[in-house]
Coordinates of C-alpha atoms in Angstrom, one line a residue:
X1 CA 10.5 13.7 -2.2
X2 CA 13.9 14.9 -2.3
X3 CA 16.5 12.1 -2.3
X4 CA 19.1 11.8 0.2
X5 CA 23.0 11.7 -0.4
X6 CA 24.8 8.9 -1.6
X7 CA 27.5 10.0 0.7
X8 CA 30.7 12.1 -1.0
X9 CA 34.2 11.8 -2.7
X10 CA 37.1 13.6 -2.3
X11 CA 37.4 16.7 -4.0
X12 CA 39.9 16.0 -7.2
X13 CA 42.3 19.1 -6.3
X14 CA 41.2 22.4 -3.9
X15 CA 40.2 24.5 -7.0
X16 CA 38.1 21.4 -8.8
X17 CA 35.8 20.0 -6.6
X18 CA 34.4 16.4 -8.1
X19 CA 31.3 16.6 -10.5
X20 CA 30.0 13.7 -7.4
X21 CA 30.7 16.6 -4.6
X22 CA 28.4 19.2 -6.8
X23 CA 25.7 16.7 -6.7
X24 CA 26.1 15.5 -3.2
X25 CA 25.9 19.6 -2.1
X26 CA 22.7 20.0 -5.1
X27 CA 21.0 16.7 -2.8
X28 CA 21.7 18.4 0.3
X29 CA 20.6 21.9 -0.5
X30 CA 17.1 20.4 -1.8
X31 CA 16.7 18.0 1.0
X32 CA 17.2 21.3 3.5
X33 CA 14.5 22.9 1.3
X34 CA 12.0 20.2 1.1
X35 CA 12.2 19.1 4.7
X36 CA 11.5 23.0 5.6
X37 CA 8.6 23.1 3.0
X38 CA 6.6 19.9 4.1
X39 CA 7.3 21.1 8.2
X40 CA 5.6 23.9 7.2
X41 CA 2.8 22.0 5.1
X42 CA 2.0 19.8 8.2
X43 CA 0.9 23.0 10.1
X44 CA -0.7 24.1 7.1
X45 CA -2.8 21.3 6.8
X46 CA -3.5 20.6 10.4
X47 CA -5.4 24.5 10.5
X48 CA -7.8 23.0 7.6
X49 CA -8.5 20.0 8.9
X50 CA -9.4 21.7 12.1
X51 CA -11.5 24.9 9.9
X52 CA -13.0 21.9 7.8
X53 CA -14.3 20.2 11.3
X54 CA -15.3 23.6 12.5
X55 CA -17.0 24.9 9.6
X56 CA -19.6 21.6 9.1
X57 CA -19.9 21.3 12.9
X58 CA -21.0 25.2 13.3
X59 CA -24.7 26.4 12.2
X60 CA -23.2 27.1 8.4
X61 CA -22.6 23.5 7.6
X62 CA -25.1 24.2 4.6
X63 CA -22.4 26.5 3.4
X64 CA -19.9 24.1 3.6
X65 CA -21.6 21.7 1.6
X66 CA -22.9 24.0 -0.9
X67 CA -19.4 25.4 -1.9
X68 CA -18.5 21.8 -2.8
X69 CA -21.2 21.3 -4.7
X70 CA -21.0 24.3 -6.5
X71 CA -20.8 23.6 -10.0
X72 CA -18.1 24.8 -12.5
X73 CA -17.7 24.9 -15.8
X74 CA -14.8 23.7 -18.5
X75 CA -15.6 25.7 -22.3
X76 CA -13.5 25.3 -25.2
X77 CA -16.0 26.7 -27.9
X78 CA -19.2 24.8 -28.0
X79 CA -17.6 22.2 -25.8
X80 CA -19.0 21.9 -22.7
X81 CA -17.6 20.3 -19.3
X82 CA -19.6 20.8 -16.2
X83 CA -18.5 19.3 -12.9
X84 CA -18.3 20.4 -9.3
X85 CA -16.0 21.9 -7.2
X86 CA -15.6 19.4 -5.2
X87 CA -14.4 17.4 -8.9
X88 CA -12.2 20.2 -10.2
X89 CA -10.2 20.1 -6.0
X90 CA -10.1 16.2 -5.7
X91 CA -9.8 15.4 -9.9
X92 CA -8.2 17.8 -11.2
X93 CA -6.0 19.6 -8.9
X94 CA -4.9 16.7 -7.0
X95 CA -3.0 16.0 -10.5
X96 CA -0.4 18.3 -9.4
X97 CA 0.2 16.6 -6.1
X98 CA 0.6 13.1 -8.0
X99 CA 2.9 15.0 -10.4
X100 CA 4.9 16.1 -7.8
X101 CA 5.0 12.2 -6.2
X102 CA 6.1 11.0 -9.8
X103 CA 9.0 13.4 -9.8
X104 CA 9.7 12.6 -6.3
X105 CA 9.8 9.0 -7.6
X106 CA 11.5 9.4 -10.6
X107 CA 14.6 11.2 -8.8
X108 CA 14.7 8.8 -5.9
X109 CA 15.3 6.5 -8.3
X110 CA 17.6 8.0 -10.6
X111 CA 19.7 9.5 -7.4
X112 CA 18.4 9.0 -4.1
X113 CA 17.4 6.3 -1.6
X114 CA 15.9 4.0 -4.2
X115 CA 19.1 4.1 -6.5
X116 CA 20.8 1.2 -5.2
X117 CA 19.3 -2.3 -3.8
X118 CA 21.0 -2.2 -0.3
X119 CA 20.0 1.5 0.1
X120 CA 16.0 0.7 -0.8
X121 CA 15.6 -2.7 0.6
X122 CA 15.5 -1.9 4.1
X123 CA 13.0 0.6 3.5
X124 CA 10.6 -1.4 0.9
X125 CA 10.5 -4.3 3.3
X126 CA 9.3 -1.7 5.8
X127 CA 6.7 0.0 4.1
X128 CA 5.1 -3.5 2.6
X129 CA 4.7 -4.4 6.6
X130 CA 3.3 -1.2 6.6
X131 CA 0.5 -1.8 4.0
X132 CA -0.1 -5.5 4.7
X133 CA -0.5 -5.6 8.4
X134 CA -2.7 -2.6 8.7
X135 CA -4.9 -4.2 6.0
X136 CA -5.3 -7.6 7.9
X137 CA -5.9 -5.5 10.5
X138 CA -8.6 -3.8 8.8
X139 CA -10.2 -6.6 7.2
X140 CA -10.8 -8.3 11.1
X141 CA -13.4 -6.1 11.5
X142 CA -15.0 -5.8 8.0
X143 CA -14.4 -8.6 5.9
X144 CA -18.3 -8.1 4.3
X145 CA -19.1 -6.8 1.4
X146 CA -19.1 -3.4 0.9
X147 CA -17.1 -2.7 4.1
X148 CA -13.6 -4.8 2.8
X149 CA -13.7 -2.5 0.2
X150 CA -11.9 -0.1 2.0
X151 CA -8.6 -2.7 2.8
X152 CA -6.5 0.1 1.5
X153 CA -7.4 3.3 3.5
X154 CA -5.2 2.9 6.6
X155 CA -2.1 1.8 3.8
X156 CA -0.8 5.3 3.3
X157 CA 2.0 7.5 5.5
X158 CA 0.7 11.5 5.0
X159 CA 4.7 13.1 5.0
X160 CA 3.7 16.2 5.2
X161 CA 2.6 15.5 9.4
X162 CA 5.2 13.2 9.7
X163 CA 8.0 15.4 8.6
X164 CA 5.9 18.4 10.6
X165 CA 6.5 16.2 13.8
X166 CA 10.0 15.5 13.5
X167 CA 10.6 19.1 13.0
X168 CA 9.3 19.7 16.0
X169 CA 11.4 17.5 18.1
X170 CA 14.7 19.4 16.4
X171 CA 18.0 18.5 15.6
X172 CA 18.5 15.8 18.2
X173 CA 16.8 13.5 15.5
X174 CA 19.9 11.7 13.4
X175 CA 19.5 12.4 9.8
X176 CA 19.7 8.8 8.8
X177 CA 16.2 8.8 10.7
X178 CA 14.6 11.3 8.8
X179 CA 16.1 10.2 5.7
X180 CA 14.5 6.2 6.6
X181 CA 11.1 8.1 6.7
X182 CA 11.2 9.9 3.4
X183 CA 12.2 7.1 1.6
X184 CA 9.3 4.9 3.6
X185 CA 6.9 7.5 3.1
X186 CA 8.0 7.6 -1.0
X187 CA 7.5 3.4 -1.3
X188 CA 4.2 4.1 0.6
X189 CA 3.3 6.6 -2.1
X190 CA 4.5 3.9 -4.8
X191 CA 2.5 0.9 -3.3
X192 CA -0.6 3.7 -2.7
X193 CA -0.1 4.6 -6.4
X194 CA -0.5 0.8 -7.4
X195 CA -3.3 0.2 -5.2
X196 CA -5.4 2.6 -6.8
X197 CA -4.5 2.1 -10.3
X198 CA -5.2 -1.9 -10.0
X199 CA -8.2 -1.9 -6.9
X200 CA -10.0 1.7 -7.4
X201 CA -10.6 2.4 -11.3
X202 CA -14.4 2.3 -12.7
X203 CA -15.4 0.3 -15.8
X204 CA -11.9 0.4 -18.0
X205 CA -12.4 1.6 -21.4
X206 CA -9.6 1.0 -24.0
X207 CA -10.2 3.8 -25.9
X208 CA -9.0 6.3 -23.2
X209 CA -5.6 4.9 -23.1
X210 CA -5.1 6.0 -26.5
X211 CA -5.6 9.3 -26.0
X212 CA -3.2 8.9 -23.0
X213 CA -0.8 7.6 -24.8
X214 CA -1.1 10.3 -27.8
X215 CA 0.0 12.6 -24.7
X216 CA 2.8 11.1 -23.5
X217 CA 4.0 11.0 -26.9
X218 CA 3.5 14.3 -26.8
X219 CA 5.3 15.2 -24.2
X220 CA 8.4 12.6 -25.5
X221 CA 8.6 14.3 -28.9
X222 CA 8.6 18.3 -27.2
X223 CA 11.5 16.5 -24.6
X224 CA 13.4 15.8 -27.9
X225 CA 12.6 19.1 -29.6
X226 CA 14.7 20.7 -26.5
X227 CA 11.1 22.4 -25.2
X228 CA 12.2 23.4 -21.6
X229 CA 9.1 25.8 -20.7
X230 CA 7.0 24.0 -18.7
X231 CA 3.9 26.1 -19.8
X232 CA 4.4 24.2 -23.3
X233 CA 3.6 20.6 -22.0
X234 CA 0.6 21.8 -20.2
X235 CA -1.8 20.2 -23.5
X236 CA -0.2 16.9 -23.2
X237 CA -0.9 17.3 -20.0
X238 CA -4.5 17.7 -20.5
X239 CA -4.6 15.0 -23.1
X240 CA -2.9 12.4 -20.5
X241 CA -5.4 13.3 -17.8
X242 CA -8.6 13.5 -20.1
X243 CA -7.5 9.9 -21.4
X244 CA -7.0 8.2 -17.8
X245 CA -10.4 9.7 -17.2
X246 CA -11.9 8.6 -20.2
X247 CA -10.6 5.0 -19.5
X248 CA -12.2 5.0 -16.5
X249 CA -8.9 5.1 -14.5
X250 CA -8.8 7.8 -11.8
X251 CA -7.2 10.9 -13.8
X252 CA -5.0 12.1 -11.1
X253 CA -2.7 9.0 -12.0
X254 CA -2.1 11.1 -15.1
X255 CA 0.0 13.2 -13.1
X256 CA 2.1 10.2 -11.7
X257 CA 3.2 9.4 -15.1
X258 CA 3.9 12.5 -16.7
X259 CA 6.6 12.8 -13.0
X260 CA 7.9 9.6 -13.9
X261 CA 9.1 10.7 -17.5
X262 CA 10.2 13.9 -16.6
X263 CA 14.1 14.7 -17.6
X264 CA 16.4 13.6 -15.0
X265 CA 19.6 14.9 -16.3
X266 CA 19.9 18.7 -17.4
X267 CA 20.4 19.2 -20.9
X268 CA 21.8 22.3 -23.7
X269 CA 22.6 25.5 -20.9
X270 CA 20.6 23.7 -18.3
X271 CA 22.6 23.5 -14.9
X272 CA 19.6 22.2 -13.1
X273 CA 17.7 19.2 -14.2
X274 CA 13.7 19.3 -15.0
X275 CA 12.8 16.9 -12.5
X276 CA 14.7 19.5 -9.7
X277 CA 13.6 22.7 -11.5
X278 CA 9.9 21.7 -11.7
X279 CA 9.7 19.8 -8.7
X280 CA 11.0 22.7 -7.0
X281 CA 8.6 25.3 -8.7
X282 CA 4.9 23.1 -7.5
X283 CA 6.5 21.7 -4.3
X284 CA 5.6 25.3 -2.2
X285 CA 2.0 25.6 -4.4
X286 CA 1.5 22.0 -3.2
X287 CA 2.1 22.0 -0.1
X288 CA 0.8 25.3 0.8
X289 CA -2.0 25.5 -1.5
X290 CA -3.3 22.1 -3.4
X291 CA -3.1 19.8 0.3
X292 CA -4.8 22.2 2.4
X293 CA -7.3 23.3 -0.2
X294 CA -8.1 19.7 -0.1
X295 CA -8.1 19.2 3.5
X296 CA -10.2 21.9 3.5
X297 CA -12.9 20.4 1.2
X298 CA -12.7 17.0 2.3
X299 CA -11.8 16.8 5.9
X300 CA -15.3 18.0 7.0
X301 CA -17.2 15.4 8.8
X302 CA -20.1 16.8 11.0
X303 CA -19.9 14.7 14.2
X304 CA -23.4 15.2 15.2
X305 CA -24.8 13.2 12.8
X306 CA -22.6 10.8 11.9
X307 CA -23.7 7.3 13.2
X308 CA -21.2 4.6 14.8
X309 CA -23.8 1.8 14.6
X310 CA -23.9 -1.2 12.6
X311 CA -21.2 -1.6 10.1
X312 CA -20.1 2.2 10.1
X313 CA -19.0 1.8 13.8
X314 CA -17.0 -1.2 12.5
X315 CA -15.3 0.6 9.7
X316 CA -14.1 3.7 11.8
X317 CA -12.6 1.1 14.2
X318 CA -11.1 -1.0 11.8
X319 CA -9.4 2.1 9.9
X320 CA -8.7 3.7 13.3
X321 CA -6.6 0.9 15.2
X322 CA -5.2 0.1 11.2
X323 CA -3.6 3.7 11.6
X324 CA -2.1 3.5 15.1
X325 CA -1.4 0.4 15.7
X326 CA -1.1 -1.9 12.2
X327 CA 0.7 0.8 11.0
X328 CA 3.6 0.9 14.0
X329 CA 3.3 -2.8 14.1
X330 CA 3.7 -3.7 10.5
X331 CA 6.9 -1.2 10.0
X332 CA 8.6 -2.1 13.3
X333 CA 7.9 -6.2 12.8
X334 CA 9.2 -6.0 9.3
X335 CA 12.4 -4.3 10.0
X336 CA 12.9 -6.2 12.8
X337 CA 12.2 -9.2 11.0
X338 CA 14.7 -8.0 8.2
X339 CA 17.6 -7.0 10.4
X340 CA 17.5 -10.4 12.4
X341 CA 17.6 -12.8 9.3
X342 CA 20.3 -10.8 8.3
X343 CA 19.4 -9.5 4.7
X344 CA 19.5 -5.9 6.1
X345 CA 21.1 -3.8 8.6
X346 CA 20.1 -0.6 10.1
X347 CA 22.3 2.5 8.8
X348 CA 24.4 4.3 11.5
X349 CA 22.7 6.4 13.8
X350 CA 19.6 5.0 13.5
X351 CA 18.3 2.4 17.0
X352 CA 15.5 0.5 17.4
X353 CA 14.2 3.8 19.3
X354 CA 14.1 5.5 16.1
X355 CA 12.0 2.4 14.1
X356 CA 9.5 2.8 16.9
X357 CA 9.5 6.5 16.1
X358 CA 9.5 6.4 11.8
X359 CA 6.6 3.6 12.9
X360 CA 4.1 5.4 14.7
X361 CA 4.8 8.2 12.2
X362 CA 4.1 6.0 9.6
X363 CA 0.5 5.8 10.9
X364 CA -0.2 9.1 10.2
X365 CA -2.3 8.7 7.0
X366 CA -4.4 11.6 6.4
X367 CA -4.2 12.9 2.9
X368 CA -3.7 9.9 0.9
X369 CA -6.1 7.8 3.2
X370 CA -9.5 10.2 2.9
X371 CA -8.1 10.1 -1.2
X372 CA -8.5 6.3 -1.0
X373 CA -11.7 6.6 1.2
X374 CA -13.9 8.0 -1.2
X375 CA -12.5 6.6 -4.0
X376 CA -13.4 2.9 -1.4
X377 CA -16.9 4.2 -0.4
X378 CA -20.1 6.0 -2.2
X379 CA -22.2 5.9 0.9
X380 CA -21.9 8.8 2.7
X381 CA -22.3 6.7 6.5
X382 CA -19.5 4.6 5.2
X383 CA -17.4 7.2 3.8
X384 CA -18.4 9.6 7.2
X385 CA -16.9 7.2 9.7
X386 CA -14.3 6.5 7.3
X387 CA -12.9 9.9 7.7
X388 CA -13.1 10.0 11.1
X389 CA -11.5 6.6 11.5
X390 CA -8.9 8.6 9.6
X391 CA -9.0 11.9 11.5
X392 CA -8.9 9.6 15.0
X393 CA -6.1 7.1 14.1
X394 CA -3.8 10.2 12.8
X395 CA -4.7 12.1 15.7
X396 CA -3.5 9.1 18.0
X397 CA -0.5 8.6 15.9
X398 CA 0.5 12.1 16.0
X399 CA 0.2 12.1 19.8
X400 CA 2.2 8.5 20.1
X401 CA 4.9 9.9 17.4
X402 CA 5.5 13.5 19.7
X403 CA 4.9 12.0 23.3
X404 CA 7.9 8.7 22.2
X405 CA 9.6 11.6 20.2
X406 CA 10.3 14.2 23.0
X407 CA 11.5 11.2 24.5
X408 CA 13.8 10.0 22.0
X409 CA 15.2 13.3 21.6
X410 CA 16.0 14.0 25.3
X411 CA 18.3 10.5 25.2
X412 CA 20.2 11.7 22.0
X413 CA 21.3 14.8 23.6
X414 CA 22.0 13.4 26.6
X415 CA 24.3 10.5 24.5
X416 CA 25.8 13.6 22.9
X417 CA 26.8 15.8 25.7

């Protein structure tokens, strides 16, 4: 996610504007552009969510499921690789998305809201009350076995909605609010990052790290070689992802740390640096393409057969009430809790109206939650009314987030005019 401005200097003289100016005008340009993109996105992925419900709700359900299933094939020679759909959307595709997060990441560090400690602290305090309380609240209603496996599924804000509903409620929004999301929704994708890398990998195998590492080497030695062409660091690539799969660590990860190493300062006749240029390229193919597609193939849960009895009706509620109200609860106690011991304060422009907003966005989990869900769950009851635990506590939070929005809005322009 693009990283907000650090605030600007003075222009040395009227002809030679400070090298701090260009940046702050670069930040500003691509905030403009992301914020447009994932608005955009939000609708996007709300009409396949809704065609995925239709589609294995009408009479063609079979269809829906058979697509998934349909298997595709990987040849290079007499080498072999057979896997489903359903693999090549959620495994391999979903790569790009986490590539895009690491770059988000890596800049935001480098340049944006996680640059400096009083900047990111705020923010990180937030989003960890974000991920714990919605777990405890979680774990209330399925601390068995099996069922507390899926602690992590309400953890995750979905941007792409959250940002879609503050577009909608327009300019009356202060920027400082918007810019308190992103950087919540970009430690959220940190923390979501950890989680599944430490609670959600199979069996690890040494081996596969190797092979990993051998491709991020790679990808280090064509960096030095000056390599700019993106196209040329698509075999490490591979070789990253094929060794986090081989290790038995979930191969989209791959994508997280091939962002995070990515060039953050241009180099030779670049006047752009990679982690803007590339970002910038796979942000629109991402958001309008990779996340619906997903959505699409994942968001399906038939409602006429899916049971709410027994510990399935205790995982859609636990997930559900995680969503809309841990996730509110956990956000808005933690900043509150922050600002009143006095180790933070809230930046200018942004009232405790606007926490209560950023918090039941923040419960808008969606496309990082049904990730997590089935990498919690292999029985398809549990993983069903996970979903729509998912689907129903977004749903609320959406509603919450516009209805306190509109709100919101309506006093800032009336404190304005």
């Amino acid at each position: 996610m693009v990283g907000p401005p650090r605030g600007a200097r003075a222009p040395v003289s009227d002809q030679q504007p400070s090298t701090s100016n260009s940046a702050v005008q670069r930040a500003l340009a691509t905030l403009q552009h992301f914020l447009h993109v994932e608005a955009t996105s939000g609708i996007v992925l709300l009409f396949a969510a809704a065609a995925a419900l239709l589609w294995v709700n009408s009479p063609a359900s079979h269809s829906y499921h058979g697509l998934w299933n349909l298997p595709v094939p990987l040849r290079l020679g007499e080498f072999e690789f057979v896997r489903s759909l359903h693999f090549w959307i959620n495994d391999a595709l979903m790569t790009v998305f986490f590539l895009v997060v690491g770059m988000e990441i890596r800049r935001e560090i480098h340049e944006g809201a996680l640059s400096r400690f009083d900047q990111a602290l705020l923010p990180v305090l937030a989003a960890c009350g974000g991920v714990i309380v919605p777990a405890l609240v979680y774990l209330s209603f399925n601390s068995v076995a099996g069922q507390s496996h899926g602690w992590a599924i309400p953890t995750a804000t979905d941007i792409a909605f959250a940002v879609g509903v503050l577009a909608l409620l327009g300019r009356s929004v202060p920027s400082n609010v918007r810019i308190f999301l992103l950087a919540l929704a970009i430690i959220d994708d940190i923390i979501a990052v950890l989680i599944i890398a430490m609670f959600y990998s199979g069996g690890i195998q040494p081996g596969g790290f190797v092979v990993a590492a051998i491709g991020v080497l790679s990808a280090f030695g064509l960096q030095r070689l000056g390599f700019r062409s993106a196209l040329m660091y698509l075999v490490p690539a591979f070789i990253v992802w094929a060794g986090f799969l081989i290790a038995g660590v979930h191969p989209t990860l791959a994508g997280v740390v091939l962002g995070l190493i990515t060039p953050v300062r241009p180099s030779g006749a670049e006047t752009v640096p990679p982690v803007i240029r590339v970002e910038a390229a796979l942000h629109p193919w991402v958001a309008y393409a990779i996340m619906p597609l997903f959505a699409l193939a994942n968001a399906g849960v038939d409602l006429r057969s899916i049971e709410f009895a027994g510990e399935a009706k205790f995982v859609a509620l636990g997930i559900g009430l995680a969503l809309c109200a841990g996730k509110p609860i956990g956000v808005i106690g933690a900043t509150w809790l922050a600002v009143r011991s006095g180790v933070c304060r809230l930046a200018d422009g942004v009232s405790w109206s606007g926490i209560c907003l950023i918090g039941l966005l923040a419960g808008v989990g969606f496309t990082m939650s049904i990730f997590i869900a089935m990498l919690a769950f292999t029985d398809e009851k549990l993983l069903d009314a996970a979903k729509f635990g998912v689907l129903l506590g977004s749903l609320i939070s959406v509603t919450l987030g516009i209805g306190w929005g509109a709100e919101y809005a309506q006093r800032q322009r009336k404190a304005r005019s």
